[in-house]
Amino acid sequence: MTTLSSEFRAGRLMSMDAYRGFVMFLMAAEVLRFEHISETLPESSFWRFLAFHQSHAEWFGCSLHDLIQPSFSFLVGVALPYSIASRQARGDRFGRMFLSTLRRSLVLILLGIFLRSVGRQQTNFTFEDTLTQIGLGYPFLWLLGFRSERTGWVALAVIMVGYWLAFILYPLPGPGFSYEAVGVPPDWPNHATGMAAHFNKNSNLAWAFDTWFLNLFPRAKTFLYNGGGYATLSFIPTLGTMLLGLQAGRWLRARLTDRELFRRFLIAGAVGLASGWLLTVTGIAPSIKRIWTPGWVLFSGGWCFLLLAAFYYVIDVRQWRGWAFPLVVIGMNSIAIYCLAHLIEHFIKDTFRTHLGQSIFEQFGPYEPLASGGMVLLVFWLILYWMYRKKIFIRV
């Protein structure tokens, strides 16, 4: 997710908008509910495969769905050099730009909290939402955007090593620790041993921090754990993912040949995948998306580089662009689709049922989610297309 794309109309790369649109589509496509279809058709390996890649890995591992949030964060970094150059070309001063950055970060944080509070009886103060995580780290990313590429790599190393060391130094739970009290069955198959045990679900540093931090806010009941294991402190390594994107954005703006740029993306992707895998198999820093471990920063970052390389090569090098237009429409208004997906999905379904009959979707049998979800996605896209034609781009 990035809020910067509409700021650099001239000279923008269509591949960036298409990549952003692709991951936003994957997010919105949750309405197709492949998991429900798979449960209805348990013997189908096809639907089981699709269901796996439309859900998050339980703890270890990676699905296509797990790459959505890293791509959001990565593309924020990719867009930043373009945004800074655009603002400087307009004569904006450093102080004015930084105040604008702080305002943008605050809006992202508050918007994330608002969306997480929809349907609840009181404000749900939680900070693991994608927008909130980006908002917490964005001012630091922006400041690093004015430093050298070398400084960016050093900052990434400091974040990775520092975050890893903080987890390792946090003591492991004692023999009397109740995993059931924090929502984790004692015989949960994803319990790790050795050094990797410092990254176990709801018994790690990030969990401990949230049991203090989140209880500083008004709550209906005391915060004890996050059911998915997600944590506020993940914004720190998420900044690392954004820094990887920042380096990619710098390469895109540098005067490199297409061949050299493509080669750099491929090498960065391969190094990220290999190093993330190595940290996982050795147990040093296993790749876990839910708490954004250093291993996950590298592994998911590798995939982000490869995906950007693929979109860049097909769209901006080979100039095969027509197929990507639907994705570009989505990618140019990522804040809008993010809010639509969180706010009006049920309204759209209920409206169709009201005017076309309550059983309009049920007649499709086990494929009902495809029918209802498909109509929701179509309405989302038509709204975004209207905004695109009217040149309405939601910024924060």
PDB file of C-alpha atoms in Angstrom, residues 11-157:
ATOM      1  CA  GLY A  11       7.233  10.014 -15.776  1.00  0.00           C
ATOM      2  CA  ARG A  12       5.609   7.475 -13.491  1.00  0.00           C
ATOM      3  CA  LEU A  13       6.175   3.820 -14.160  1.00  0.00           C
ATOM      4  CA  MET A  14       3.074   1.929 -15.176  1.00  0.00           C
ATOM      5  CA  SER A  15       4.602  -1.255 -13.763  1.00  0.00           C
ATOM      6  CA  MET A  16       4.504   0.184 -10.237  1.00  0.00           C
ATOM      7  CA  ASP A  17       0.800   0.969 -10.479  1.00  0.00           C
ATOM      8  CA  ALA A  18       0.109  -2.458 -11.988  1.00  0.00           C
ATOM      9  CA  TYR A  19       2.052  -4.239  -9.236  1.00  0.00           C
ATOM     10  CA  ARG A  20       0.248  -2.181  -6.605  1.00  0.00           C
ATOM     11  CA  GLY A  21      -3.070  -2.922  -8.285  1.00  0.00           C
ATOM     12  CA  PHE A  22      -2.260  -6.627  -8.351  1.00  0.00           C
ATOM     13  CA  VAL A  23      -1.674  -6.859  -4.605  1.00  0.00           C
ATOM     14  CA  MET A  24      -4.696  -4.660  -3.853  1.00  0.00           C
ATOM     15  CA  PHE A  25      -6.799  -6.984  -5.993  1.00  0.00           C
ATOM     16  CA  LEU A  26      -5.504  -9.971  -4.040  1.00  0.00           C
ATOM     17  CA  MET A  27      -6.583  -8.243  -0.844  1.00  0.00           C
ATOM     18  CA  ALA A  28     -10.055  -7.353  -2.132  1.00  0.00           C
ATOM     19  CA  ALA A  29     -10.469 -10.846  -3.640  1.00  0.00           C
ATOM     20  CA  GLU A  30     -10.879 -12.270  -0.140  1.00  0.00           C
ATOM     21  CA  VAL A  31     -14.604 -11.806  -0.851  1.00  0.00           C
ATOM     22  CA  LEU A  32     -14.383 -14.808  -3.205  1.00  0.00           C
ATOM     23  CA  ARG A  33     -13.903 -17.004  -0.113  1.00  0.00           C
ATOM     24  CA  PHE A  34     -11.972 -19.859  -1.690  1.00  0.00           C
ATOM     25  CA  GLU A  35     -11.673 -21.497   1.725  1.00  0.00           C
ATOM     26  CA  HIS A  36     -15.460 -21.829   1.964  1.00  0.00           C
ATOM     27  CA  ILE A  37     -15.599 -23.440  -1.486  1.00  0.00           C
ATOM     28  CA  SER A  38     -12.765 -25.793  -0.547  1.00  0.00           C
ATOM     29  CA  GLU A  39     -14.646 -26.890   2.581  1.00  0.00           C
ATOM     30  CA  THR A  40     -17.739 -27.515   0.459  1.00  0.00           C
ATOM     31  CA  LEU A  41     -15.696 -29.510  -2.056  1.00  0.00           C
ATOM     32  CA  PRO A  42     -13.167 -31.276   0.214  1.00  0.00           C
ATOM     33  CA  GLU A  43     -11.965 -33.703  -2.451  1.00  0.00           C
ATOM     34  CA  SER A  44     -10.866 -30.952  -4.826  1.00  0.00           C
ATOM     35  CA  SER A  45      -7.113 -30.338  -4.692  1.00  0.00           C
ATOM     36  CA  PHE A  46      -7.634 -27.341  -7.006  1.00  0.00           C
ATOM     37  CA  TRP A  47      -9.797 -25.445  -4.534  1.00  0.00           C
ATOM     38  CA  ARG A  48      -7.602 -26.566  -1.638  1.00  0.00           C
ATOM     39  CA  PHE A  49      -4.620 -25.008  -3.433  1.00  0.00           C
ATOM     40  CA  LEU A  50      -6.484 -21.752  -4.063  1.00  0.00           C
ATOM     41  CA  ALA A  51      -7.744 -21.658  -0.477  1.00  0.00           C
ATOM     42  CA  PHE A  52      -4.203 -22.015   0.861  1.00  0.00           C
ATOM     43  CA  HIS A  53      -2.981 -19.081  -1.214  1.00  0.00           C
ATOM     44  CA  GLN A  54      -5.918 -16.904  -0.140  1.00  0.00           C
ATOM     45  CA  SER A  55      -5.142 -17.342   3.557  1.00  0.00           C
ATOM     46  CA  HIS A  56      -2.187 -16.582   5.789  1.00  0.00           C
ATOM     47  CA  ALA A  57       0.230 -19.261   6.886  1.00  0.00           C
ATOM     48  CA  GLU A  58      -0.590 -20.301  10.433  1.00  0.00           C
ATOM     49  CA  TRP A  59       2.891 -19.319  11.655  1.00  0.00           C
ATOM     50  CA  PHE A  60       5.822 -20.628   9.614  1.00  0.00           C
ATOM     51  CA  GLY A  61       5.687 -20.678   5.826  1.00  0.00           C
ATOM     52  CA  CYS A  62       4.390 -18.372   3.130  1.00  0.00           C
ATOM     53  CA  SER A  63       1.378 -18.177   0.839  1.00  0.00           C
ATOM     54  CA  LEU A  64       0.608 -15.710  -1.942  1.00  0.00           C
ATOM     55  CA  HIS A  65      -1.720 -13.927   0.489  1.00  0.00           C
ATOM     56  CA  ASP A  66       1.190 -13.421   2.874  1.00  0.00           C
ATOM     57  CA  LEU A  67       2.968 -11.313   0.247  1.00  0.00           C
ATOM     58  CA  ILE A  68       0.254  -8.650   0.110  1.00  0.00           C
ATOM     59  CA  GLN A  69       1.330  -6.578   3.111  1.00  0.00           C
ATOM     60  CA  PRO A  70       5.064  -6.783   2.320  1.00  0.00           C
ATOM     61  CA  SER A  71       4.273  -5.559  -1.178  1.00  0.00           C
ATOM     62  CA  PHE A  72       2.267  -2.634   0.228  1.00  0.00           C
ATOM     63  CA  SER A  73       5.214  -1.651   2.389  1.00  0.00           C
ATOM     64  CA  PHE A  74       7.841  -2.302  -0.292  1.00  0.00           C
ATOM     65  CA  LEU A  75       6.024  -0.095  -2.809  1.00  0.00           C
ATOM     66  CA  VAL A  76       5.877   2.773  -0.305  1.00  0.00           C
ATOM     67  CA  GLY A  77       9.662   2.728  -0.401  1.00  0.00           C
ATOM     68  CA  VAL A  78       9.801   2.399  -4.190  1.00  0.00           C
ATOM     69  CA  ALA A  79       7.619   5.492  -4.594  1.00  0.00           C
ATOM     70  CA  LEU A  80       9.477   7.683  -2.106  1.00  0.00           C
ATOM     71  CA  PRO A  81      12.385   8.865  -4.347  1.00  0.00           C
ATOM     72  CA  TYR A  82       9.846   9.963  -6.969  1.00  0.00           C
ATOM     73  CA  SER A  83       7.784  11.811  -4.365  1.00  0.00           C
ATOM     74  CA  ILE A  84      10.791  13.610  -2.895  1.00  0.00           C
ATOM     75  CA  ALA A  85      12.027  14.629  -6.351  1.00  0.00           C
ATOM     76  CA  SER A  86       8.566  15.928  -7.266  1.00  0.00           C
ATOM     77  CA  ARG A  87       8.279  17.995  -4.087  1.00  0.00           C
ATOM     78  CA  GLN A  88      11.784  19.410  -4.518  1.00  0.00           C
ATOM     79  CA  ALA A  89      11.028  20.346  -8.137  1.00  0.00           C
ATOM     80  CA  ARG A  90       8.075  22.391  -6.849  1.00  0.00           C
ATOM     81  CA  GLY A  91      10.402  24.240  -4.491  1.00  0.00           C
ATOM     82  CA  ASP A  92       9.083  22.770  -1.231  1.00  0.00           C
ATOM     83  CA  ARG A  93      11.368  23.265   1.748  1.00  0.00           C
ATOM     84  CA  PHE A  94      12.601  20.407   3.926  1.00  0.00           C
ATOM     85  CA  GLY A  95      10.672  21.543   6.993  1.00  0.00           C
ATOM     86  CA  ARG A  96       7.397  21.875   5.116  1.00  0.00           C
ATOM     87  CA  MET A  97       7.826  18.447   3.547  1.00  0.00           C
ATOM     88  CA  PHE A  98       8.594  16.858   6.913  1.00  0.00           C
ATOM     89  CA  LEU A  99       5.493  18.380   8.529  1.00  0.00           C
ATOM     90  CA  SER A 100       3.463  17.007   5.631  1.00  0.00           C
ATOM     91  CA  THR A 101       5.073  13.608   6.219  1.00  0.00           C
ATOM     92  CA  LEU A 102       4.136  13.658   9.907  1.00  0.00           C
ATOM     93  CA  ARG A 103       0.556  14.614   9.037  1.00  0.00           C
ATOM     94  CA  ARG A 104       0.365  11.783   6.500  1.00  0.00           C
ATOM     95  CA  SER A 105       1.703   9.299   9.031  1.00  0.00           C
ATOM     96  CA  LEU A 106      -0.844  10.376  11.645  1.00  0.00           C
ATOM     97  CA  VAL A 107      -3.707  10.059   9.163  1.00  0.00           C
ATOM     98  CA  LEU A 108      -2.562   6.554   8.187  1.00  0.00           C
ATOM     99  CA  ILE A 109      -2.382   5.496  11.837  1.00  0.00           C
ATOM    100  CA  LEU A 110      -5.816   6.909  12.641  1.00  0.00           C
ATOM    101  CA  LEU A 111      -7.352   5.473   9.472  1.00  0.00           C
ATOM    102  CA  GLY A 112      -6.002   2.035  10.354  1.00  0.00           C
ATOM    103  CA  ILE A 113      -7.506   2.280  13.850  1.00  0.00           C
ATOM    104  CA  PHE A 114     -10.814   3.502  12.407  1.00  0.00           C
ATOM    105  CA  LEU A 115     -11.097   0.591   9.983  1.00  0.00           C
ATOM    106  CA  ARG A 116     -10.258  -1.902  12.735  1.00  0.00           C
ATOM    107  CA  SER A 117     -12.985  -0.337  14.884  1.00  0.00           C
ATOM    108  CA  VAL A 118     -15.847  -0.657  12.383  1.00  0.00           C
ATOM    109  CA  GLY A 119     -18.685  -2.654  13.907  1.00  0.00           C
ATOM    110  CA  ARG A 120     -17.279  -2.500  17.431  1.00  0.00           C
ATOM    111  CA  GLN A 121     -18.842  -0.834  20.461  1.00  0.00           C
ATOM    112  CA  GLN A 122     -15.813   1.351  21.120  1.00  0.00           C
ATOM    113  CA  THR A 123     -12.560   2.377  19.474  1.00  0.00           C
ATOM    114  CA  ASN A 124     -10.320  -0.619  18.931  1.00  0.00           C
ATOM    115  CA  PHE A 125      -6.848   0.715  19.631  1.00  0.00           C
ATOM    116  CA  THR A 126      -4.679  -1.708  17.728  1.00  0.00           C
ATOM    117  CA  PHE A 127      -1.603  -1.010  15.668  1.00  0.00           C
ATOM    118  CA  GLU A 128      -0.976  -4.107  13.551  1.00  0.00           C
ATOM    119  CA  ASP A 129      -3.117  -2.945  10.611  1.00  0.00           C
ATOM    120  CA  THR A 130      -1.208  -2.417   7.359  1.00  0.00           C
ATOM    121  CA  LEU A 131      -1.908   1.315   7.259  1.00  0.00           C
ATOM    122  CA  THR A 132      -0.965   1.791  10.896  1.00  0.00           C
ATOM    123  CA  GLN A 133       2.277  -0.138  10.512  1.00  0.00           C
ATOM    124  CA  ILE A 134       3.253   1.977   7.515  1.00  0.00           C
ATOM    125  CA  GLY A 135       2.268   5.177   9.316  1.00  0.00           C
ATOM    126  CA  LEU A 136       4.427   4.375  12.333  1.00  0.00           C
ATOM    127  CA  GLY A 137       7.538   3.802  10.239  1.00  0.00           C
ATOM    128  CA  TYR A 138       7.037   6.296   7.433  1.00  0.00           C
ATOM    129  CA  PRO A 139       8.681   9.379   9.040  1.00  0.00           C
ATOM    130  CA  PHE A 140      11.892   7.376   9.561  1.00  0.00           C
ATOM    131  CA  LEU A 141      11.770   6.109   5.980  1.00  0.00           C
ATOM    132  CA  TRP A 142      11.282   9.669   4.728  1.00  0.00           C
ATOM    133  CA  LEU A 143      14.298  10.952   6.646  1.00  0.00           C
ATOM    134  CA  LEU A 144      16.422   8.099   5.296  1.00  0.00           C
ATOM    135  CA  GLY A 145      15.227   9.018   1.812  1.00  0.00           C
ATOM    136  CA  PHE A 146      17.459  12.094   2.048  1.00  0.00           C
ATOM    137  CA  ARG A 147      20.504  10.056   3.006  1.00  0.00           C
ATOM    138  CA  SER A 148      22.841   8.086   0.788  1.00  0.00           C
ATOM    139  CA  GLU A 149      22.149   4.607  -0.521  1.00  0.00           C
ATOM    140  CA  ARG A 150      24.947   3.308   1.707  1.00  0.00           C
ATOM    141  CA  THR A 151      23.283   4.833   4.761  1.00  0.00           C
ATOM    142  CA  GLY A 152      20.064   3.093   3.764  1.00  0.00           C
ATOM    143  CA  TRP A 153      21.767  -0.298   3.721  1.00  0.00           C
ATOM    144  CA  VAL A 154      23.430   0.397   7.074  1.00  0.00           C
ATOM    145  CA  ALA A 155      20.061   1.409   8.572  1.00  0.00           C
ATOM    146  CA  LEU A 156      18.537  -1.819   7.260  1.00  0.00           C
ATOM    147  CA  ALA A 157      21.297  -3.870   8.878  1.00  0.00           C
TER     148      ALA A 157
END
